[in-house]
Amino acid sequence: MLHKVINVRQFMFLEDREILDIVLVANKVLDEVKRSKNNCVFFKIDYEKAYDSVVWEFIFYMLDKLCDKWIGWIRACLVSSAVSVLVNESPTKEFNPRKGLRQGDLLTPFLFLIVAKGLAGAIREAVEKNRLESVEIGGRP
């Protein structure tokens, strides 16, 4: 299942790739754009609070695209959760969250990869529809 979630262009969780490899690639792209004097937009995505803002319906949509069997299991894991908040060191009444991913949950990194795959798909579609243009490095876009 993991091979369906991780795109070959990703740099995390792939054999023989390190997280710092992307820094080298980004520097190479920037140097190439400067050398060719082309216009280019770089954007950095801040994932600091991303777990808190993940919309569950998007996860279910992405899971539907990947594997029908997993949807029921993931939905059950997400919607069965209940949390409470500590206020002045006293827990509040439990409630059921409607979005976000629980930090520390073993399933969360996998679910976040699914969300990131959705973003990668949106970018790929924008390139295919000529709304964005990819930069080629070493003959590969």
PDB file of N, CA and C in Angstrom, residues 40-130:
ATOM      1  N   CYS A  40      10.543  32.418 -12.242  1.00  0.00           N
ATOM      2  CA  CYS A  40      10.235  31.199 -11.497  1.00  0.00           C
ATOM      3  C   CYS A  40       9.628  31.581 -10.157  1.00  0.00           C
ATOM      4  N   VAL A  41       8.705  30.779  -9.700  1.00  0.00           N
ATOM      5  CA  VAL A  41       8.124  30.969  -8.379  1.00  0.00           C
ATOM      6  C   VAL A  41       8.464  29.740  -7.551  1.00  0.00           C
ATOM      7  N   PHE A  42       9.056  29.961  -6.397  1.00  0.00           N
ATOM      8  CA  PHE A  42       9.315  28.894  -5.439  1.00  0.00           C
ATOM      9  C   PHE A  42       8.322  29.085  -4.303  1.00  0.00           C
ATOM     10  N   PHE A  43       7.778  28.019  -3.802  1.00  0.00           N
ATOM     11  CA  PHE A  43       6.962  28.154  -2.603  1.00  0.00           C
ATOM     12  C   PHE A  43       7.316  27.046  -1.638  1.00  0.00           C
ATOM     13  N   LYS A  44       7.279  27.408  -0.372  1.00  0.00           N
ATOM     14  CA  LYS A  44       7.598  26.465   0.696  1.00  0.00           C
ATOM     15  C   LYS A  44       6.327  26.249   1.500  1.00  0.00           C
ATOM     16  N   ILE A  45       6.027  25.026   1.768  1.00  0.00           N
ATOM     17  CA  ILE A  45       4.834  24.700   2.532  1.00  0.00           C
ATOM     18  C   ILE A  45       5.226  24.486   3.981  1.00  0.00           C
ATOM     19  N   ASP A  46       4.554  25.172   4.878  1.00  0.00           N
ATOM     20  CA  ASP A  46       4.831  25.064   6.298  1.00  0.00           C
ATOM     21  C   ASP A  46       3.894  24.019   6.905  1.00  0.00           C
ATOM     22  N   TYR A  47       4.449  22.876   7.269  1.00  0.00           N
ATOM     23  CA  TYR A  47       3.647  21.797   7.825  1.00  0.00           C
ATOM     24  C   TYR A  47       3.558  21.850   9.353  1.00  0.00           C
ATOM     25  N   GLU A  48       3.997  22.943   9.963  1.00  0.00           N
ATOM     26  CA  GLU A  48       4.060  23.010  11.423  1.00  0.00           C
ATOM     27  C   GLU A  48       2.723  22.683  12.082  1.00  0.00           C
ATOM     28  N   LYS A  49       1.648  23.259  11.592  1.00  0.00           N
ATOM     29  CA  LYS A  49       0.334  23.011  12.185  1.00  0.00           C
ATOM     30  C   LYS A  49      -0.561  22.186  11.269  1.00  0.00           C
ATOM     31  N   ALA A  50       0.041  21.545  10.295  1.00  0.00           N
ATOM     32  CA  ALA A  50      -0.743  20.848   9.277  1.00  0.00           C
ATOM     33  C   ALA A  50      -1.579  19.704   9.851  1.00  0.00           C
ATOM     34  N   TYR A  51      -1.072  18.978  10.819  1.00  0.00           N
ATOM     35  CA  TYR A  51      -1.837  17.867  11.384  1.00  0.00           C
ATOM     36  C   TYR A  51      -3.162  18.361  11.952  1.00  0.00           C
ATOM     37  N   ASP A  52      -3.172  19.567  12.510  1.00  0.00           N
ATOM     38  CA  ASP A  52      -4.371  20.098  13.141  1.00  0.00           C
ATOM     39  C   ASP A  52      -5.431  20.529  12.140  1.00  0.00           C
ATOM     40  N   SER A  53      -5.044  20.786  10.910  1.00  0.00           N
ATOM     41  CA  SER A  53      -5.991  21.347   9.949  1.00  0.00           C
ATOM     42  C   SER A  53      -6.405  20.372   8.850  1.00  0.00           C
ATOM     43  N   VAL A  54      -5.999  19.130   8.933  1.00  0.00           N
ATOM     44  CA  VAL A  54      -6.378  18.140   7.918  1.00  0.00           C
ATOM     45  C   VAL A  54      -7.883  17.875   8.007  1.00  0.00           C
ATOM     46  N   VAL A  55      -8.561  18.010   6.882  1.00  0.00           N
ATOM     47  CA  VAL A  55      -9.999  17.751   6.809  1.00  0.00           C
ATOM     48  C   VAL A  55     -10.205  16.269   6.504  1.00  0.00           C
ATOM     49  N   TRP A  56     -10.960  15.603   7.355  1.00  0.00           N
ATOM     50  CA  TRP A  56     -11.129  14.160   7.223  1.00  0.00           C
ATOM     51  C   TRP A  56     -11.769  13.765   5.901  1.00  0.00           C
ATOM     52  N   GLU A  57     -12.710  14.547   5.411  1.00  0.00           N
ATOM     53  CA  GLU A  57     -13.362  14.204   4.148  1.00  0.00           C
ATOM     54  C   GLU A  57     -12.340  14.125   3.012  1.00  0.00           C
ATOM     55  N   PHE A  58     -11.288  14.952   3.074  1.00  0.00           N
ATOM     56  CA  PHE A  58     -10.241  14.883   2.059  1.00  0.00           C
ATOM     57  C   PHE A  58      -9.480  13.565   2.177  1.00  0.00           C
ATOM     58  N   ILE A  59      -9.200  13.132   3.396  1.00  0.00           N
ATOM     59  CA  ILE A  59      -8.533  11.838   3.593  1.00  0.00           C
ATOM     60  C   ILE A  59      -9.396  10.716   3.022  1.00  0.00           C
ATOM     61  N   PHE A  60     -10.704  10.763   3.292  1.00  0.00           N
ATOM     62  CA  PHE A  60     -11.599   9.726   2.777  1.00  0.00           C
ATOM     63  C   PHE A  60     -11.630   9.756   1.250  1.00  0.00           C
ATOM     64  N   TYR A  61     -11.621  10.947   0.661  1.00  0.00           N
ATOM     65  CA  TYR A  61     -11.586  11.086  -0.800  1.00  0.00           C
ATOM     66  C   TYR A  61     -10.317  10.454  -1.364  1.00  0.00           C
ATOM     67  N   MET A  62      -9.163  10.772  -0.753  1.00  0.00           N
ATOM     68  CA  MET A  62      -7.898  10.216  -1.227  1.00  0.00           C
ATOM     69  C   MET A  62      -7.846   8.703  -1.039  1.00  0.00           C
ATOM     70  N   LEU A  63      -8.339   8.205   0.077  1.00  0.00           N
ATOM     71  CA  LEU A  63      -8.365   6.764   0.317  1.00  0.00           C
ATOM     72  C   LEU A  63      -9.242   6.061  -0.711  1.00  0.00           C
ATOM     73  N   ASP A  64     -10.340   6.710  -1.091  1.00  0.00           N
ATOM     74  CA  ASP A  64     -11.220   6.139  -2.111  1.00  0.00           C
ATOM     75  C   ASP A  64     -10.472   5.968  -3.425  1.00  0.00           C
ATOM     76  N   LYS A  65      -9.570   6.911  -3.730  1.00  0.00           N
ATOM     77  CA  LYS A  65      -8.768   6.826  -4.949  1.00  0.00           C
ATOM     78  C   LYS A  65      -7.712   5.719  -4.846  1.00  0.00           C
ATOM     79  N   LEU A  66      -7.248   5.443  -3.635  1.00  0.00           N
ATOM     80  CA  LEU A  66      -6.148   4.494  -3.442  1.00  0.00           C
ATOM     81  C   LEU A  66      -6.621   3.065  -3.218  1.00  0.00           C
ATOM     82  N   CYS A  67      -7.583   2.895  -2.310  1.00  0.00           N
ATOM     83  CA  CYS A  67      -7.951   1.530  -1.929  1.00  0.00           C
ATOM     84  C   CYS A  67      -9.260   1.549  -1.147  1.00  0.00           C
ATOM     85  N   ASP A  68     -10.322   0.967  -1.722  1.00  0.00           N
ATOM     86  CA  ASP A  68     -11.630   0.963  -1.078  1.00  0.00           C
ATOM     87  C   ASP A  68     -11.629   0.256   0.282  1.00  0.00           C
ATOM     88  N   LYS A  69     -10.850  -0.813   0.388  1.00  0.00           N
ATOM     89  CA  LYS A  69     -10.861  -1.618   1.607  1.00  0.00           C
ATOM     90  C   LYS A  69     -10.432  -0.815   2.836  1.00  0.00           C
ATOM     91  N   TRP A  70      -9.525   0.141   2.636  1.00  0.00           N
ATOM     92  CA  TRP A  70      -8.983   0.906   3.764  1.00  0.00           C
ATOM     93  C   TRP A  70      -9.943   1.965   4.288  1.00  0.00           C
ATOM     94  N   ILE A  71     -10.865   2.430   3.465  1.00  0.00           N
ATOM     95  CA  ILE A  71     -11.700   3.568   3.853  1.00  0.00           C
ATOM     96  C   ILE A  71     -12.469   3.295   5.137  1.00  0.00           C
ATOM     97  N   GLY A  72     -13.126   2.164   5.215  1.00  0.00           N
ATOM     98  CA  GLY A  72     -13.906   1.832   6.415  1.00  0.00           C
ATOM     99  C   GLY A  72     -13.044   1.757   7.658  1.00  0.00           C
ATOM    100  N   TRP A  73     -11.875   1.165   7.533  1.00  0.00           N
ATOM    101  CA  TRP A  73     -10.980   1.031   8.684  1.00  0.00           C
ATOM    102  C   TRP A  73     -10.498   2.404   9.162  1.00  0.00           C
ATOM    103  N   ILE A  74     -10.061   3.228   8.230  1.00  0.00           N
ATOM    104  CA  ILE A  74      -9.549   4.551   8.591  1.00  0.00           C
ATOM    105  C   ILE A  74     -10.666   5.410   9.161  1.00  0.00           C
ATOM    106  N   ARG A  75     -11.821   5.386   8.511  1.00  0.00           N
ATOM    107  CA  ARG A  75     -12.959   6.177   9.003  1.00  0.00           C
ATOM    108  C   ARG A  75     -13.297   5.775  10.433  1.00  0.00           C
ATOM    109  N   ALA A  76     -13.317   4.472  10.687  1.00  0.00           N
ATOM    110  CA  ALA A  76     -13.626   3.999  12.042  1.00  0.00           C
ATOM    111  C   ALA A  76     -12.595   4.491  13.053  1.00  0.00           C
ATOM    112  N   CYS A  77     -11.334   4.464  12.669  1.00  0.00           N
ATOM    113  CA  CYS A  77     -10.282   4.948  13.569  1.00  0.00           C
ATOM    114  C   CYS A  77     -10.435   6.443  13.860  1.00  0.00           C
ATOM    115  N   LEU A  78     -10.759   7.216  12.839  1.00  0.00           N
ATOM    116  CA  LEU A  78     -10.866   8.662  13.018  1.00  0.00           C
ATOM    117  C   LEU A  78     -12.118   9.055  13.805  1.00  0.00           C
ATOM    118  N   VAL A  79     -13.263   8.554  13.384  1.00  0.00           N
ATOM    119  CA  VAL A  79     -14.508   9.018  13.997  1.00  0.00           C
ATOM    120  C   VAL A  79     -14.757   8.420  15.379  1.00  0.00           C
ATOM    121  N   SER A  80     -14.075   7.356  15.733  1.00  0.00           N
ATOM    122  CA  SER A  80     -14.278   6.759  17.057  1.00  0.00           C
ATOM    123  C   SER A  80     -13.464   7.455  18.142  1.00  0.00           C
ATOM    124  N   SER A  81     -12.630   8.399  17.748  1.00  0.00           N
ATOM    125  CA  SER A  81     -11.776   9.050  18.735  1.00  0.00           C
ATOM    126  C   SER A  81     -12.560  10.064  19.554  1.00  0.00           C
ATOM    127  N   ALA A  82     -12.167  10.206  20.794  1.00  0.00           N
ATOM    128  CA  ALA A  82     -12.731  11.213  21.684  1.00  0.00           C
ATOM    129  C   ALA A  82     -11.570  11.862  22.427  1.00  0.00           C
ATOM    130  N   VAL A  83     -11.657  13.163  22.613  1.00  0.00           N
ATOM    131  CA  VAL A  83     -10.585  13.894  23.287  1.00  0.00           C
ATOM    132  C   VAL A  83     -11.171  14.830  24.327  1.00  0.00           C
ATOM    133  N   SER A  84     -10.330  15.221  25.240  1.00  0.00           N
ATOM    134  CA  SER A  84     -10.694  16.269  26.194  1.00  0.00           C
ATOM    135  C   SER A  84      -9.509  17.215  26.305  1.00  0.00           C
ATOM    136  N   VAL A  85      -9.757  18.397  26.811  1.00  0.00           N
ATOM    137  CA  VAL A  85      -8.742  19.427  26.924  1.00  0.00           C
ATOM    138  C   VAL A  85      -8.486  19.702  28.399  1.00  0.00           C
ATOM    139  N   LEU A  86      -7.219  19.902  28.747  1.00  0.00           N
ATOM    140  CA  LEU A  86      -6.901  20.271  30.123  1.00  0.00           C
ATOM    141  C   LEU A  86      -7.056  21.780  30.300  1.00  0.00           C
ATOM    142  N   VAL A  87      -7.909  22.170  31.220  1.00  0.00           N
ATOM    143  CA  VAL A  87      -8.091  23.581  31.564  1.00  0.00           C
ATOM    144  C   VAL A  87      -7.765  23.712  33.043  1.00  0.00           C
ATOM    145  N   ASN A  88      -6.730  24.469  33.340  1.00  0.00           N
ATOM    146  CA  ASN A  88      -6.248  24.592  34.731  1.00  0.00           C
ATOM    147  C   ASN A  88      -6.010  23.220  35.348  1.00  0.00           C
ATOM    148  N   GLU A  89      -5.379  22.353  34.575  1.00  0.00           N
ATOM    149  CA  GLU A  89      -5.005  21.005  34.976  1.00  0.00           C
ATOM    150  C   GLU A  89      -6.187  20.078  35.231  1.00  0.00           C
ATOM    151  N   SER A  90      -7.393  20.467  34.811  1.00  0.00           N
ATOM    152  CA  SER A  90      -8.572  19.611  34.941  1.00  0.00           C
ATOM    153  C   SER A  90      -9.114  19.306  33.552  1.00  0.00           C
ATOM    154  N   PRO A  91      -9.390  18.028  33.268  1.00  0.00           N
ATOM    155  CA  PRO A  91      -9.902  17.685  31.935  1.00  0.00           C
ATOM    156  C   PRO A  91     -11.350  18.146  31.746  1.00  0.00           C
ATOM    157  N   THR A  92     -11.656  18.608  30.528  1.00  0.00           N
ATOM    158  CA  THR A  92     -13.023  18.972  30.187  1.00  0.00           C
ATOM    159  C   THR A  92     -13.784  17.703  29.809  1.00  0.00           C
ATOM    160  N   LYS A  93     -15.062  17.859  29.518  1.00  0.00           N
ATOM    161  CA  LYS A  93     -15.879  16.750  29.043  1.00  0.00           C
ATOM    162  C   LYS A  93     -15.332  16.308  27.680  1.00  0.00           C
ATOM    163  N   GLU A  94     -15.336  14.998  27.425  1.00  0.00           N
ATOM    164  CA  GLU A  94     -14.836  14.487  26.148  1.00  0.00           C
ATOM    165  C   GLU A  94     -15.746  14.922  25.008  1.00  0.00           C
ATOM    166  N   PHE A  95     -15.112  15.136  23.831  1.00  0.00           N
ATOM    167  CA  PHE A  95     -15.862  15.468  22.620  1.00  0.00           C
ATOM    168  C   PHE A  95     -15.197  14.764  21.444  1.00  0.00           C
ATOM    169  N   ASN A  96     -15.942  14.665  20.348  1.00  0.00           N
ATOM    170  CA  ASN A  96     -15.431  14.007  19.147  1.00  0.00           C
ATOM    171  C   ASN A  96     -14.930  15.062  18.172  1.00  0.00           C
ATOM    172  N   PRO A  97     -13.638  15.017  17.827  1.00  0.00           N
ATOM    173  CA  PRO A  97     -13.123  15.984  16.860  1.00  0.00           C
ATOM    174  C   PRO A  97     -13.686  15.711  15.466  1.00  0.00           C
ATOM    175  N   ARG A  98     -13.670  16.737  14.616  1.00  0.00           N
ATOM    176  CA  ARG A  98     -14.181  16.609  13.253  1.00  0.00           C
ATOM    177  C   ARG A  98     -13.096  16.802  12.202  1.00  0.00           C
ATOM    178  N   LYS A  99     -11.920  17.238  12.623  1.00  0.00           N
ATOM    179  CA  LYS A  99     -10.801  17.387  11.693  1.00  0.00           C
ATOM    180  C   LYS A  99      -9.512  17.258  12.487  1.00  0.00           C
ATOM    181  N   GLY A 100      -8.394  17.237  11.774  1.00  0.00           N
ATOM    182  CA  GLY A 100      -7.096  17.124  12.425  1.00  0.00           C
ATOM    183  C   GLY A 100      -6.686  15.674  12.604  1.00  0.00           C
ATOM    184  N   LEU A 101      -5.402  15.492  12.824  1.00  0.00           N
ATOM    185  CA  LEU A 101      -4.847  14.163  13.063  1.00  0.00           C
ATOM    186  C   LEU A 101      -4.171  14.170  14.422  1.00  0.00           C
ATOM    187  N   ARG A 102      -4.303  13.095  15.147  1.00  0.00           N
ATOM    188  CA  ARG A 102      -3.740  13.017  16.490  1.00  0.00           C
ATOM    189  C   ARG A 102      -2.236  12.806  16.414  1.00  0.00           C
ATOM    190  N   GLN A 103      -1.506  13.722  17.002  1.00  0.00           N
ATOM    191  CA  GLN A 103      -0.058  13.558  17.052  1.00  0.00           C
ATOM    192  C   GLN A 103       0.267  12.432  18.023  1.00  0.00           C
ATOM    193  N   GLY A 104       1.183  11.580  17.620  1.00  0.00           N
ATOM    194  CA  GLY A 104       1.541  10.430  18.436  1.00  0.00           C
ATOM    195  C   GLY A 104       0.824   9.164  18.017  1.00  0.00           C
ATOM    196  N   ASP A 105      -0.257   9.295  17.253  1.00  0.00           N
ATOM    197  CA  ASP A 105      -0.971   8.130  16.743  1.00  0.00           C
ATOM    198  C   ASP A 105      -0.113   7.485  15.654  1.00  0.00           C
ATOM    199  N   LEU A 106       0.039   6.184  15.689  1.00  0.00           N
ATOM    200  CA  LEU A 106       0.889   5.489  14.730  1.00  0.00           C
ATOM    201  C   LEU A 106       0.363   5.584  13.299  1.00  0.00           C
ATOM    202  N   LEU A 107      -0.902   5.840  13.127  1.00  0.00           N
ATOM    203  CA  LEU A 107      -1.504   5.950  11.806  1.00  0.00           C
ATOM    204  C   LEU A 107      -1.318   7.339  11.187  1.00  0.00           C
ATOM    205  N   THR A 108      -1.068   8.343  12.003  1.00  0.00           N
ATOM    206  CA  THR A 108      -1.007   9.733  11.549  1.00  0.00           C
ATOM    207  C   THR A 108       0.025   9.992  10.445  1.00  0.00           C
ATOM    208  N   PRO A 109       1.275   9.528  10.550  1.00  0.00           N
ATOM    209  CA  PRO A 109       2.218   9.805   9.456  1.00  0.00           C
ATOM    210  C   PRO A 109       1.745   9.241   8.109  1.00  0.00           C
ATOM    211  N   PHE A 110       1.149   8.061   8.127  1.00  0.00           N
ATOM    212  CA  PHE A 110       0.627   7.469   6.901  1.00  0.00           C
ATOM    213  C   PHE A 110      -0.501   8.320   6.324  1.00  0.00           C
ATOM    214  N   LEU A 111      -1.421   8.764   7.179  1.00  0.00           N
ATOM    215  CA  LEU A 111      -2.529   9.595   6.717  1.00  0.00           C
ATOM    216  C   LEU A 111      -2.026  10.925   6.173  1.00  0.00           C
ATOM    217  N   PHE A 112      -0.988  11.459   6.791  1.00  0.00           N
ATOM    218  CA  PHE A 112      -0.443  12.725   6.310  1.00  0.00           C
ATOM    219  C   PHE A 112       0.221  12.546   4.942  1.00  0.00           C
ATOM    220  N   LEU A 113       0.842  11.391   4.712  1.00  0.00           N
ATOM    221  CA  LEU A 113       1.394  11.101   3.381  1.00  0.00           C
ATOM    222  C   LEU A 113       0.286  11.100   2.323  1.00  0.00           C
ATOM    223  N   ILE A 114      -0.883  10.617   2.688  1.00  0.00           N
ATOM    224  CA  ILE A 114      -2.009  10.611   1.762  1.00  0.00           C
ATOM    225  C   ILE A 114      -2.426  12.044   1.437  1.00  0.00           C
ATOM    226  N   VAL A 115      -2.453  12.913   2.442  1.00  0.00           N
ATOM    227  CA  VAL A 115      -2.787  14.318   2.217  1.00  0.00           C
ATOM    228  C   VAL A 115      -1.741  14.964   1.306  1.00  0.00           C
ATOM    229  N   ALA A 116      -0.456  14.701   1.554  1.00  0.00           N
ATOM    230  CA  ALA A 116       0.615  15.260   0.727  1.00  0.00           C
ATOM    231  C   ALA A 116       0.517  14.748  -0.705  1.00  0.00           C
ATOM    232  N   LYS A 117       0.086  13.499  -0.882  1.00  0.00           N
ATOM    233  CA  LYS A 117      -0.098  12.960  -2.230  1.00  0.00           C
ATOM    234  C   LYS A 117      -1.173  13.747  -2.970  1.00  0.00           C
ATOM    235  N   GLY A 118      -2.208  14.173  -2.265  1.00  0.00           N
ATOM    236  CA  GLY A 118      -3.243  14.999  -2.877  1.00  0.00           C
ATOM    237  C   GLY A 118      -2.693  16.326  -3.368  1.00  0.00           C
ATOM    238  N   LEU A 119      -1.828  16.944  -2.575  1.00  0.00           N
ATOM    239  CA  LEU A 119      -1.196  18.197  -2.987  1.00  0.00           C
ATOM    240  C   LEU A 119      -0.311  17.974  -4.207  1.00  0.00           C
ATOM    241  N   ALA A 120       0.466  16.913  -4.204  1.00  0.00           N
ATOM    242  CA  ALA A 120       1.328  16.600  -5.348  1.00  0.00           C
ATOM    243  C   ALA A 120       0.488  16.367  -6.599  1.00  0.00           C
ATOM    244  N   GLY A 121      -0.656  15.725  -6.447  1.00  0.00           N
ATOM    245  CA  GLY A 121      -1.545  15.492  -7.580  1.00  0.00           C
ATOM    246  C   GLY A 121      -2.113  16.788  -8.136  1.00  0.00           C
ATOM    247  N   ALA A 122      -2.454  17.716  -7.247  1.00  0.00           N
ATOM    248  CA  ALA A 122      -2.971  19.015  -7.692  1.00  0.00           C
ATOM    249  C   ALA A 122      -1.905  19.781  -8.464  1.00  0.00           C
ATOM    250  N   ILE A 123      -0.666  19.715  -8.005  1.00  0.00           N
ATOM    251  CA  ILE A 123       0.428  20.394  -8.708  1.00  0.00           C
ATOM    252  C   ILE A 123       0.678  19.726 -10.060  1.00  0.00           C
ATOM    253  N   ARG A 124       0.692  18.400 -10.082  1.00  0.00           N
ATOM    254  CA  ARG A 124       0.890  17.671 -11.344  1.00  0.00           C
ATOM    255  C   ARG A 124      -0.208  18.020 -12.349  1.00  0.00           C
ATOM    256  N   GLU A 125      -1.446  18.092 -11.886  1.00  0.00           N
ATOM    257  CA  GLU A 125      -2.562  18.446 -12.773  1.00  0.00           C
ATOM    258  C   GLU A 125      -2.412  19.866 -13.303  1.00  0.00           C
ATOM    259  N   ALA A 126      -1.961  20.801 -12.475  1.00  0.00           N
ATOM    260  CA  ALA A 126      -1.739  22.185 -12.925  1.00  0.00           C
ATOM    261  C   ALA A 126      -0.671  22.231 -14.018  1.00  0.00           C
ATOM    262  N   VAL A 127       0.369  21.408 -13.887  1.00  0.00           N
ATOM    263  CA  VAL A 127       1.411  21.340 -14.921  1.00  0.00           C
ATOM    264  C   VAL A 127       0.836  20.761 -16.210  1.00  0.00           C
ATOM    265  N   GLU A 128       0.043  19.688 -16.094  1.00  0.00           N
ATOM    266  CA  GLU A 128      -0.556  19.057 -17.272  1.00  0.00           C
ATOM    267  C   GLU A 128      -1.497  20.002 -18.009  1.00  0.00           C
ATOM    268  N   LYS A 129      -2.165  20.902 -17.264  1.00  0.00           N
ATOM    269  CA  LYS A 129      -3.103  21.860 -17.873  1.00  0.00           C
ATOM    270  C   LYS A 129      -2.420  23.184 -18.219  1.00  0.00           C
ATOM    271  N   ASN A 130      -1.084  23.187 -18.169  1.00  0.00           N
ATOM    272  CA  ASN A 130      -0.281  24.366 -18.506  1.00  0.00           C
ATOM    273  C   ASN A 130      -0.572  25.581 -17.627  1.00  0.00           C
TER     274      ASN A 130
END
